[in-house]
Amino acid sequence: MPAEDNQNRHQKFLRAFTTHEPAVRAFVRRLVPSRTDADDVLQEVSIVLWEKFDEFHAGADFKAWACGIARFKVLAWLRDKGRDRLVLNTDVVELIAADSLRDEPHLQKQRIALESCFEKVPAAERKLLTRAYQADANIRETAATSGRSIGGFYQWLYRMRQTLLECVRRTIAQETSA
Amino acid sequence: MNHNKEFEQLVQQYMDGRITEADMELLNERLGCDPNARKWFNELLNLDSALAAVAAGELPDNEPQVISKRKRNQTEVPAAIWILCTLASLFLLAGSIRWWQTSWQVFATVSSAAGVDDYREGTLLRKQIVTINKGSLEFVTTNGARIAIEAPARFRFESAQQLHLFNGRMAADVPPSAKGFTVITPTGKAVDLGTKFGVDVPVQGNAEIHVFQGEVIAQSSGGGKRRSLKDGEAFLLQTGAGACRELRSSAFIRPGEVASLHAALAEGQQEKSIQARKRLQNDPALIAYLDFESDELPKGTYRVGQGRWPGSRAPEFVNLGDHMKIDAGAYREWPELTLATWVRLDQLGEPFQSLLHTDGWGEQDGQVHWMVTHKSTMRFAMFGNQLASDSTSQHGFPDSLKPVLPQRGRWVHLAVVYNSARGSVRFYFNGKFDNEERQQVAHPARLGPGQIGNWDFRDRKLSGRMDELLILGRAMNDDEIHRLFESGTPYR
């Protein structure tokens, strides 16, 4: 391939991928047990997307195409890791993937709404959440800094997620009715 | 929505990696048959993704994070970076461009990788420290600049227009769309004004900028003056100052070369080369075969760079006095001789480049001096020999016809075959016969102590890398030389 075409191809790919990565990443996250697992799968997905980018037709739905490939990668990942990890059953993953794709517009709104909900969390708790959600977070240490036991910290985390989810739903309901 | 606290607890335990095997079964069962449970599950995990993204954006400092290598042979970006990118795009969708200006987005994709296990074609590069210990990488930035980097190297994109090179060697082809592309080094920076240029940052010592075409602004750190460099100019970046340098045209793997190196590796060319080497090492006429891979390298003054293969070694000669001492074949005379080498040499003009010179000239007939002349042709001079009367050589010594140093630096194979009985000197460039010179007086060759690179006089240096040197006490035929090249070329 001439260098210029290749360069052009890279730029087109980068544009498409950067735009749709959030959706693809959230899609993968819903199918694997942890965010780190999602990172692993997503990096593989990006390589396959690049390799197959020539098969993608301009104007087609990049997000749907990428999620299709991501689904295969997740299933392969589950086959590979499923033996020694506690993972969702393949048939459950297929169901969740199908629901996910159907509900994506709604889920996307929820992801956007989360920012304003997060802003509403009191500063001290927001700081703690931030710490717990870092890529290299150490939950034991984070719990200790909050003066909670590990178990107590997880219970707090569960409540925070629950509260945020309720806020997100409320925000979208208000937007819809406005 | 009809689900209970117990189910919610299971989901939360699952997403934090705390679920038990028995509970996992329960969770699978529930999700498999209850659409509402799946809906809640999907929403909570969706929130988990988005929350991680928002939390990463709350980081008090924006220090980049180093890629950690996990079990897989893949480059992995910390979740925070991935997620920030996720968020960046979310804001885009929401109509804001603010996140495009952050440093968390994708800045480049790998377009070719030769012998670099962790970075395959298509790998995305963000603000992350990338370390490569062997091989070479080529990538394209979002603005269209093409960059090739050779190991060992460590770098990080600060933005699509700014690359921080901690150490290593890179060359860039910068189109107008990426004008202003800047390379930051520990001792200064290079700002591109639409050009092709290279930057060399040794592990120890100062960085150098080499401009192949166009214009670059060089500025040493610590208040050094801005200096404009044009085609063919090179500059040493020193804190608070700087100095001119000679252009090292071949020192850099340039964009476009990595793909060819990768293709050869993919075809098993490195293995072919190893097999060919083994065969040569069993040749009864072998005098010396230097591959520079052993722990103890010959004495001398030189640097060590990467050879033709990922992670292999090649002595690199940079300064005028750089050389490597060798001592081979002193015990007898050699009526036939084949010399062959893989080199990556700069186009210098003056002075001559010494490939292999026996110590001294004039003490004994048959002393060997093999070099590249100021006209980039190869010369094979032996003391006491005389050209045939009908020779067309202009310079009194057997020379090749074709220049052997390409405009754009690449690995090239140079060979010369001497046969004193026939009085012939035959030159080969990249496996192809180039020229034969006849000699009316042709002594057997005398070897022994000698050196690669700068000879005792001031008019010889060597500028570039040498990977393999074969000294064989018999005359190889055309076919053998061709096979030697074919089995050793790192390109496809």
XYZ file of C-alpha atoms in Angstrom:
670
model
C 0.000 0.000 0.000
C 1.460 3.443 -0.854
C 2.628 5.274 2.244
C 0.172 8.099 1.753
C -2.833 5.774 1.549
C -1.660 3.979 4.632
C -1.316 7.252 6.484
C -4.773 8.297 5.431
C -6.119 4.957 6.586
C -4.531 5.439 9.996
C -6.068 8.853 10.406
C -9.524 7.672 9.398
C -9.251 4.776 11.787
C -8.102 6.960 14.667
C -11.004 9.325 14.143
C -13.586 6.576 14.099
C -12.090 4.640 16.946
C -11.669 7.604 19.275
C -15.257 8.636 18.735
C -16.744 5.226 19.431
C -14.320 3.836 21.958
C -16.482 4.782 24.996
C -19.369 2.703 23.759
C -17.207 -0.265 22.771
C -15.367 -0.156 26.051
C -18.563 -0.005 28.116
C -19.939 -2.858 25.999
C -16.923 -5.023 26.801
C -17.031 -4.040 30.465
C -20.577 -5.405 30.769
C -19.397 -8.826 29.616
C -16.205 -9.398 31.638
C -15.694 -9.488 35.409
C -13.376 -6.513 35.916
C -12.270 -3.246 34.382
C -8.758 -4.647 33.997
C -10.176 -7.541 31.987
C -11.998 -5.017 29.843
C -8.694 -3.209 29.229
C -7.091 -6.440 28.062
C -9.897 -7.344 25.723
C -10.241 -3.822 24.356
C -6.601 -3.598 23.374
C -6.992 -6.823 21.393
C -10.184 -5.534 19.868
C -8.469 -2.351 18.690
C -5.816 -4.394 16.898
C -8.392 -6.541 15.114
C -10.400 -3.443 14.175
C -7.299 -1.974 12.630
C -6.475 -5.171 10.775
C -9.989 -5.422 9.399
C -10.521 -1.708 8.843
C -10.386 -2.228 5.080
C -13.524 -4.363 5.349
C -15.364 -1.525 7.053
C -17.320 0.584 4.585
C -17.379 4.335 5.043
C -20.801 5.456 6.191
C -21.571 2.159 7.922
C -22.086 2.018 11.689
C -18.600 1.809 13.193
C -19.919 1.292 16.702
C -22.050 -1.706 15.703
C -19.216 -3.173 13.644
C -16.750 -2.726 16.517
C -19.126 -4.209 19.083
C -19.639 -7.221 16.814
C -15.903 -7.841 16.763
C -15.666 -7.120 20.504
C -18.319 -9.751 21.163
C -16.215 -12.404 19.437
C -13.133 -11.306 21.328
C -14.978 -11.498 24.647
C -16.238 -14.996 23.866
C -12.688 -16.069 22.998
C -11.418 -14.444 26.177
C -14.034 -16.300 28.233
C -13.085 -19.604 26.639
C -9.488 -18.861 27.511
C -9.933 -17.529 31.037
C -13.237 -19.073 32.012
C -11.682 -22.209 33.436
C -9.821 -20.510 36.240
C -11.899 -17.394 36.731
C -15.424 -16.795 37.921
C -17.065 -15.505 34.774
C -20.518 -15.254 33.264
C -21.773 -18.270 31.319
C -21.479 -17.938 27.577
C -25.230 -18.003 27.039
C -25.667 -15.263 29.650
C -22.982 -13.209 27.932
C -24.833 -13.587 24.634
C -28.052 -12.377 26.260
C -26.351 -9.412 27.893
C -24.591 -8.517 24.656
C -27.907 -8.525 22.812
C -29.610 -6.417 25.515
C -26.631 -4.080 25.552
C -26.787 -3.367 21.844
C -30.537 -2.821 22.002
C -30.264 -0.455 24.985
C -27.090 1.359 23.921
C -28.727 4.766 23.290
C -30.147 4.668 26.801
C -26.898 3.437 28.355
C -25.008 6.150 26.543
C -27.276 8.769 28.089
C -26.613 7.258 31.481
C -22.862 7.475 30.992
C -23.149 11.131 30.074
C -25.478 11.871 32.985
C -23.037 10.351 35.424
C -20.732 13.367 35.291
C -23.269 15.747 36.753
C -24.302 13.165 39.327
C -20.701 12.667 40.328
C -20.335 16.422 40.829
C -23.164 16.278 43.346
C -21.359 13.788 45.576
C -19.961 15.545 48.696
C -16.276 16.399 48.295
C -14.875 13.951 50.873
C -16.806 11.022 49.436
C -15.977 12.060 45.907
C -12.309 11.975 46.801
C -12.638 8.498 48.230
C -14.524 7.251 45.173
C -11.858 8.755 42.946
C -9.202 6.893 44.833
C -11.084 3.599 44.740
C -11.560 3.902 40.983
C -7.953 4.524 39.997
C -6.427 1.881 37.734
C -3.881 0.908 40.345
C -6.161 1.342 43.348
C -5.374 -0.622 46.460
C -8.720 -1.144 48.167
C -7.171 -2.203 51.459
C -5.223 1.052 51.712
C -8.113 3.123 50.467
C -10.376 1.543 53.072
C -7.804 2.233 55.763
C -7.565 5.916 54.870
C -11.339 6.179 55.244
C -11.191 4.535 58.655
C -13.343 1.610 57.494
C -12.796 -2.105 57.501
C -12.578 -3.739 54.055
C -16.088 -5.115 54.395
C -17.376 -1.771 55.592
C -15.672 -0.013 52.699
C -17.276 -2.283 50.111
C -20.673 -1.720 51.668
C -20.073 2.022 51.401
C -18.986 1.586 47.774
C -22.163 -0.382 46.998
C -24.299 2.366 48.478
C -22.464 5.017 46.494
C -23.000 3.142 43.224
C -26.631 2.615 44.075
C -27.061 6.311 44.840
C -25.314 7.330 41.642
C -27.414 4.950 39.554
C -30.579 6.426 41.031
C -29.312 9.931 40.301
C -28.486 8.989 36.708
C -31.958 7.557 36.150
C -33.587 10.613 37.693
C -31.509 12.948 35.525
C -32.519 11.164 32.338
C -36.172 11.022 33.391
C -36.102 14.789 33.944
C -34.432 15.402 30.576
C -37.033 13.268 28.853
C -39.917 15.039 30.507
C -38.449 18.503 29.999
C -38.136 -3.215 38.761
C -38.441 -6.530 40.421
C -35.245 -7.646 42.018
C -34.009 -7.827 45.522
C -31.140 -6.549 47.611
C -29.548 -9.960 47.623
C -29.221 -9.954 43.845
C -27.803 -6.424 43.866
C -25.263 -7.522 46.423
C -24.234 -10.437 44.167
C -23.686 -8.125 41.227
C -21.586 -5.753 43.281
C -19.505 -8.617 44.661
C -19.033 -9.949 41.140
C -17.823 -6.636 39.774
C -15.339 -6.240 42.609
C -13.987 -9.774 42.152
C -15.297 -10.908 45.543
C -18.006 -13.345 44.511
C -17.875 -16.989 45.588
C -18.269 -19.887 43.192
C -21.666 -20.794 44.566
C -22.887 -17.214 44.283
C -21.542 -16.989 40.750
C -23.815 -19.866 39.831
C -26.751 -18.045 41.365
C -25.857 -14.882 39.490
C -25.574 -16.712 36.164
C -28.902 -18.386 36.753
C -30.671 -15.166 37.613
C -29.207 -13.228 34.691
C -30.028 -16.043 32.326
C -33.733 -16.000 33.016
C -34.660 -12.530 34.271
C -34.607 -9.658 31.737
C -35.071 -7.093 34.521
C -32.100 -8.472 36.389
C -30.070 -8.139 33.192
C -31.229 -4.568 32.760
C -30.114 -3.627 36.272
C -26.849 -5.512 35.791
C -26.166 -3.729 32.508
C -26.862 -0.341 34.028
C -24.648 -0.919 37.054
C -21.701 -2.151 34.973
C -22.231 0.686 32.547
C -22.018 3.022 35.529
C -18.838 1.286 36.616
C -17.187 2.151 33.275
C -18.342 5.734 33.366
C -17.482 6.180 37.029
C -13.924 5.007 36.457
C -13.663 7.531 33.631
C -14.944 10.400 35.731
C -12.787 9.404 38.684
C -9.691 9.330 36.499
C -10.534 12.839 35.329
C -10.579 13.953 38.961
C -6.907 13.083 39.390
C -5.217 15.987 41.131
C -2.217 15.805 38.817
C -2.096 14.683 35.251
C 1.121 12.727 35.522
C 1.221 10.169 32.764
C 1.089 6.565 33.758
C 3.570 3.966 32.731
C 2.293 1.021 30.797
C 2.497 -2.134 32.781
C 3.067 -5.396 31.038
C 0.750 -8.084 32.185
C 0.790 -11.735 31.216
C -0.290 -11.226 27.667
C 2.276 -10.121 25.149
C 0.379 -6.953 24.596
C 0.768 -3.356 25.437
C -1.777 -2.438 27.966
C -2.808 0.992 28.913
C -3.888 1.618 32.472
C -7.617 1.681 32.851
C -7.497 5.306 33.883
C -6.165 6.321 30.511
C -8.584 4.178 28.563
C -11.401 5.447 30.603
C -10.385 9.036 30.315
C -10.431 8.589 26.609
C -13.867 7.129 26.943
C -14.940 10.194 28.797
C -13.206 12.434 26.312
C -15.353 11.037 23.565
C -18.474 11.230 25.690
C -17.960 14.921 26.082
C -17.419 15.183 22.398
C -20.760 13.580 21.853
C -22.151 16.037 24.306
C -20.851 18.792 22.089
C -17.770 19.806 23.986
C -14.306 19.914 22.517
C -12.627 20.531 25.818
C -11.525 16.950 26.175
C -9.806 16.921 22.846
C -7.375 19.320 24.366
C -6.427 17.007 27.186
C -3.466 14.744 26.859
C -5.382 11.521 27.283
C -6.510 10.898 23.780
C -5.012 8.642 21.134
C -2.051 10.309 19.458
C -0.815 7.666 17.038
C -1.225 4.125 15.770
C 1.543 1.660 15.151
C 1.776 1.174 11.385
C 4.682 -1.318 11.383
C 6.577 -3.211 14.019
C 9.711 -5.243 13.332
C 10.699 -7.542 16.169
C 8.877 -5.575 18.873
C 6.708 -8.086 20.701
C 4.613 -5.688 22.745
C 3.467 -3.388 19.962
C 1.723 -4.849 16.957
C 0.429 -3.009 13.945
C -2.749 -1.225 15.003
C -1.717 -0.650 18.622
C -2.863 2.764 19.792
C -0.396 5.112 21.427
C -1.526 7.638 23.999
C 0.236 9.623 26.681
C 2.131 6.630 27.962
C 5.739 5.696 28.357
C 6.761 3.260 25.651
C 9.934 1.252 26.109
C 11.345 -0.939 23.370
C 14.423 -3.027 24.004
C 14.753 -4.535 20.560
C 13.520 -4.059 17.020
C 11.997 -0.978 15.474
C 8.573 0.654 15.383
C 6.858 2.940 12.948
C 3.724 4.898 13.700
C 1.516 7.592 12.252
C 0.276 10.473 14.393
C -3.248 11.821 14.187
C -1.808 14.773 12.265
C -0.185 12.494 9.739
C 3.477 12.607 10.794
C 5.250 9.295 10.180
C 7.814 8.342 12.773
C 10.250 5.437 12.972
C 11.994 4.619 16.235
C 14.744 2.094 16.729
C 15.504 0.194 19.952
C 16.725 0.623 22.534
C 14.342 3.517 23.058
C 12.036 5.087 25.593
C 9.528 7.765 24.683
C 6.141 9.277 25.388
C 3.717 11.340 23.366
C 2.808 14.535 25.209
C 0.330 15.365 22.453
C -0.096 14.485 18.795
C 2.376 17.272 18.061
C 4.890 16.632 20.801
C 7.044 13.582 21.370
C 9.268 13.237 24.398
C 12.273 11.078 23.521
C 14.100 10.023 26.692
C 16.559 7.887 24.778
C 16.710 6.159 21.428
C 16.852 7.100 17.812
C 13.954 8.352 15.756
C 13.335 9.731 12.298
C 10.249 11.662 11.247
C 8.594 12.526 7.931
C 6.398 15.475 8.733
C 3.783 16.604 6.205
C 2.377 20.164 6.202
C -0.593 18.987 8.298
C 1.764 18.270 11.193
C 4.044 21.303 10.798
C 5.341 22.315 14.217
C 5.791 18.729 15.361
C 8.278 18.891 18.234
C 10.680 16.360 19.701
C 11.765 17.031 23.272
C 15.032 15.489 24.484
C 16.817 15.710 27.832
C 19.178 18.348 26.412
C 16.925 20.379 24.153
C 14.211 20.230 21.550
C 13.639 20.157 17.803
C 10.697 21.958 16.232
C 9.866 20.840 12.736
C 8.914 23.268 10.018
C 7.719 20.661 7.515
C 10.534 18.269 6.847
C 12.338 14.976 7.284
C 14.684 14.797 10.229
C 16.188 12.511 12.841
C 16.931 12.796 16.538
C 19.443 10.617 18.370
C 19.357 10.538 22.161
C 22.068 8.234 23.515
C 21.605 6.747 26.973
C 24.561 8.839 28.069
C 25.540 12.049 26.343
C 23.849 14.792 24.410
C 21.108 14.568 21.832
C 21.743 15.251 18.157
C 19.396 16.567 15.488
C 19.961 15.636 11.859
C 17.994 17.330 9.094
C 17.623 15.291 5.900
C 15.314 17.713 4.136
C 13.516 20.965 4.977
C 14.018 23.049 8.073
C 14.091 22.381 11.799
C 14.506 24.771 14.707
C 16.882 23.375 17.314
C 17.043 24.745 20.816
C 19.255 23.462 23.604
C 17.756 23.368 27.067
C 18.902 25.832 29.714
C 18.392 28.919 27.564
C 20.220 27.834 24.397
C 19.611 30.035 21.360
C 17.134 28.963 18.707
C 18.969 27.793 15.673
C 17.663 27.044 12.226
C 18.952 23.849 10.619
C 18.484 23.113 6.925
C 19.022 20.155 4.564
C 22.099 18.149 5.442
C 22.836 19.955 8.704
C 23.199 18.393 12.112
C 23.446 19.856 15.576
C 24.423 18.656 19.019
C 22.080 19.824 21.774
C 23.982 20.722 24.909
C 22.542 22.442 27.923
C 22.798 26.184 27.345
C 24.724 25.738 24.111
C 25.137 23.455 21.122
C 27.575 22.525 18.398
C 27.488 21.619 14.740
C 27.833 18.001 13.781
C 28.413 16.060 10.614
C 25.221 14.617 9.151
C 24.828 10.921 9.912
C 22.621 10.079 6.991
C 22.453 6.368 7.715
C 22.195 6.349 11.470
C 18.413 6.441 11.412
C 15.886 3.824 10.459
C 13.573 5.989 8.380
C 9.803 5.722 7.932
C 9.138 3.048 5.338
C 12.073 0.853 6.318
C 10.342 -0.787 9.297
C 7.704 -2.454 7.103
C 10.411 -4.031 4.975
C 12.300 -5.232 8.062
C 9.080 -6.668 9.470
C 8.257 -8.504 6.235
C 11.678 -10.173 6.229
C 11.304 -11.261 9.851
C 7.855 -12.651 9.101
C 9.378 -14.760 6.323
C 11.933 -16.246 8.700
C 14.867 -14.346 7.259
C 16.640 -14.135 10.618
C 16.627 -17.919 10.968
C 17.952 -18.265 7.424
C 20.772 -15.935 8.353
C 21.620 -18.015 11.429
C 21.729 -21.197 9.358
C 23.968 -19.565 6.755
C 26.275 -18.388 9.521
C 26.533 -21.904 10.914
C 27.491 -23.246 7.508
C 30.169 -20.595 7.126
C 31.534 -21.298 10.561
C 32.201 -24.857 9.383
C 33.991 -23.755 6.216
C 37.577 -25.102 6.449
C 38.909 -21.910 4.856
C 37.341 -19.631 7.457
C 39.791 -17.122 8.922
C 37.368 -15.076 11.019
C 33.670 -14.508 11.308
C 32.781 -11.565 13.510
C 29.104 -11.279 14.347
C 29.692 -9.034 17.380
C 27.238 -11.027 19.469
C 29.606 -12.509 22.047
C 29.827 -10.912 25.480
C 33.405 -9.932 24.937
C 33.771 -7.662 21.949
C 37.140 -6.808 20.424
C 39.004 -3.860 21.934
C 38.643 -0.378 20.534
C 36.673 2.842 20.786
C 33.151 2.543 19.484
C 29.528 2.482 20.538
C 27.272 -0.541 20.267
C 24.003 -0.174 18.385
C 21.377 -2.556 17.085
C 22.361 -4.806 14.204
C 20.152 -5.976 11.323
C 18.053 -8.194 13.565
C 15.951 -7.147 16.563
C 18.184 -7.028 19.610
C 21.355 -8.028 17.746
C 24.489 -5.953 18.185
C 26.623 -3.961 15.816
C 29.594 -1.761 16.632
C 28.870 1.829 15.695
C 31.607 4.255 14.747
C 30.812 7.925 15.153
C 33.843 10.052 15.956
C 37.003 10.395 13.917
C 39.120 8.147 16.139
C 36.543 5.390 16.595
C 37.854 1.946 15.705
C 37.860 -1.745 16.602
C 41.048 -3.812 16.832
C 41.081 -7.253 15.288
C 43.738 -9.875 14.745
C 43.085 -12.723 12.344
C 44.956 -14.922 9.902
C 48.475 -13.857 10.894
C 49.930 -17.347 10.700
C 50.232 -17.682 6.915
C 49.813 -16.069 3.511
C 46.459 -16.202 1.735
C 46.562 -16.639 -2.066
C 42.784 -16.320 -2.104
C 40.631 -14.109 0.055
C 36.971 -13.172 0.393
C 35.884 -10.231 2.566
C 32.204 -9.573 3.132
C 30.293 -7.353 5.505
C 26.898 -5.840 6.289
C 27.201 -2.117 6.915
C 25.042 0.945 7.355
C 27.346 3.842 6.515
C 26.918 7.579 6.237
C 27.727 9.381 3.036
C 30.757 11.360 4.043
C 32.746 12.493 1.038
C 36.129 12.985 2.656
C 37.748 11.178 4.336
C 37.812 7.571 3.142
C 36.018 5.033 5.285
C 38.082 2.151 6.487
C 36.268 -1.177 6.460
C 39.323 -3.270 7.288
C 42.947 -2.154 7.350
C 45.849 -4.328 8.395
C 48.207 -2.419 10.627
C 50.934 -0.713 8.651
C 51.385 -0.161 4.935
C 54.693 -0.690 3.230
C 56.410 -3.169 5.503
C 55.305 -6.291 3.661
C 53.852 -7.122 0.287
C 50.249 -8.240 0.467
C 49.050 -5.967 3.321
C 45.335 -5.418 2.851
C 43.399 -2.119 2.990
C 39.676 -2.374 2.217
C 37.732 0.883 2.201
C 35.006 3.084 0.760
C 36.381 6.071 -1.143
C 35.233 9.687 -1.174
C 33.223 8.785 -4.272
C 31.388 6.090 -2.301
C 33.011 3.321 -4.353
C 34.685 0.334 -2.759
C 38.490 -0.029 -2.954
C 40.621 -3.072 -2.323
C 44.265 -2.055 -2.016
C 47.133 -4.484 -1.413
C 50.660 -3.321 -0.844
C 53.030 -4.265 -3.641
C 50.324 -5.204 -6.140
C 50.119 -3.507 -9.528
C 47.145 -3.046 -11.795
C 47.235 -4.680 -15.233
C 48.469 -2.359 -17.938
C 45.065 -2.245 -19.627
C 43.237 -1.335 -16.413
C 40.838 1.576 -16.694
C 41.023 2.392 -12.987
C 41.646 6.099 -12.529
C 43.161 5.930 -9.110
C 45.861 3.280 -9.193
C 43.896 0.763 -7.131
C 41.115 -1.709 -7.843
C 37.816 0.119 -7.304
C 34.188 -0.856 -7.703
C 32.198 0.940 -10.392
C 28.976 1.650 -8.567
C 28.757 3.807 -5.458
C 27.977 1.498 -2.548
C 26.369 3.966 -0.153
C 22.703 4.614 -0.917
C 21.314 8.144 -0.562
C 18.947 7.051 2.107
C 20.663 4.947 4.749
C 20.001 1.224 4.650
C 21.864 -1.931 5.480
C 23.996 -2.901 2.490
C 26.145 -5.925 1.778
C 29.671 -5.305 0.512
C 32.001 -8.037 -0.684
C 35.303 -8.368 -2.466
C 36.947 -11.559 -3.747
C 40.680 -11.714 -4.393
C 42.523 -14.403 -6.301
C 46.291 -13.865 -6.577
C 46.805 -16.738 -9.041
C 44.341 -15.123 -11.456
C 45.376 -11.595 -10.452
C 41.719 -10.704 -10.050
C 39.780 -8.495 -7.658
C 36.022 -8.831 -7.956
C 33.589 -6.444 -6.255
C 30.010 -7.194 -5.212
C 27.285 -4.876 -3.985
C 24.186 -6.399 -2.357
C 25.038 -9.816 -3.761
C 25.463 -8.617 -7.346
C 28.721 -8.653 -9.237
C 29.852 -5.106 -9.932
C 33.330 -5.059 -11.415
C 36.535 -7.010 -11.874
C 39.992 -5.446 -11.873
C 43.032 -7.404 -13.076
C 46.474 -7.065 -11.541
C 49.784 -7.853 -13.206
C 51.521 -8.157 -9.849
C 49.361 -9.949 -7.320
C 50.859 -11.030 -3.997
C 49.154 -13.426 -1.634
C 47.300 -11.514 1.071
C 48.871 -10.936 4.475
C 46.588 -10.379 7.390
C 47.235 -10.265 11.146
C 46.688 -7.311 13.456
C 44.441 -4.706 11.907
C 41.436 -2.585 12.543
C 37.967 -1.648 11.493
C 37.461 2.099 11.412
C 39.960 4.896 11.905
C 43.397 3.835 10.759
C 46.592 5.378 12.197
C 46.449 8.229 9.753
C 44.018 11.086 9.887
C 42.474 10.434 6.502
C 40.533 7.312 7.439
C 37.466 7.003 9.534
C 34.316 4.942 9.550
C 30.941 6.491 10.126
C 28.160 4.064 10.809
C 27.467 0.511 11.903
C 29.001 -2.795 10.869
C 27.056 -6.009 11.424
C 29.088 -9.126 10.593
C 32.477 -9.282 8.983
C 33.508 -12.405 7.117
C 37.169 -13.111 6.338
C 37.502 -16.270 4.294
C 40.735 -17.784 2.959
C 39.302 -18.842 -0.388
C 37.672 -17.129 -3.336
C 33.882 -17.366 -3.265
C 32.162 -17.546 -6.644
C 29.353 -15.235 -7.832
C 26.712 -17.689 -6.803
C 28.042 -18.045 -3.275
C 28.203 -14.277 -2.809
C 24.656 -13.974 -4.063
C 23.490 -16.616 -1.610
C 25.404 -14.918 1.179
C 23.464 -11.744 0.495
C 20.126 -13.516 0.086
C 20.469 -15.392 3.339
C 21.578 -12.325 5.257
C 19.380 -9.510 3.995
C 17.077 -8.046 6.637
C 14.675 -6.680 3.987
C 11.765 -7.936 1.909
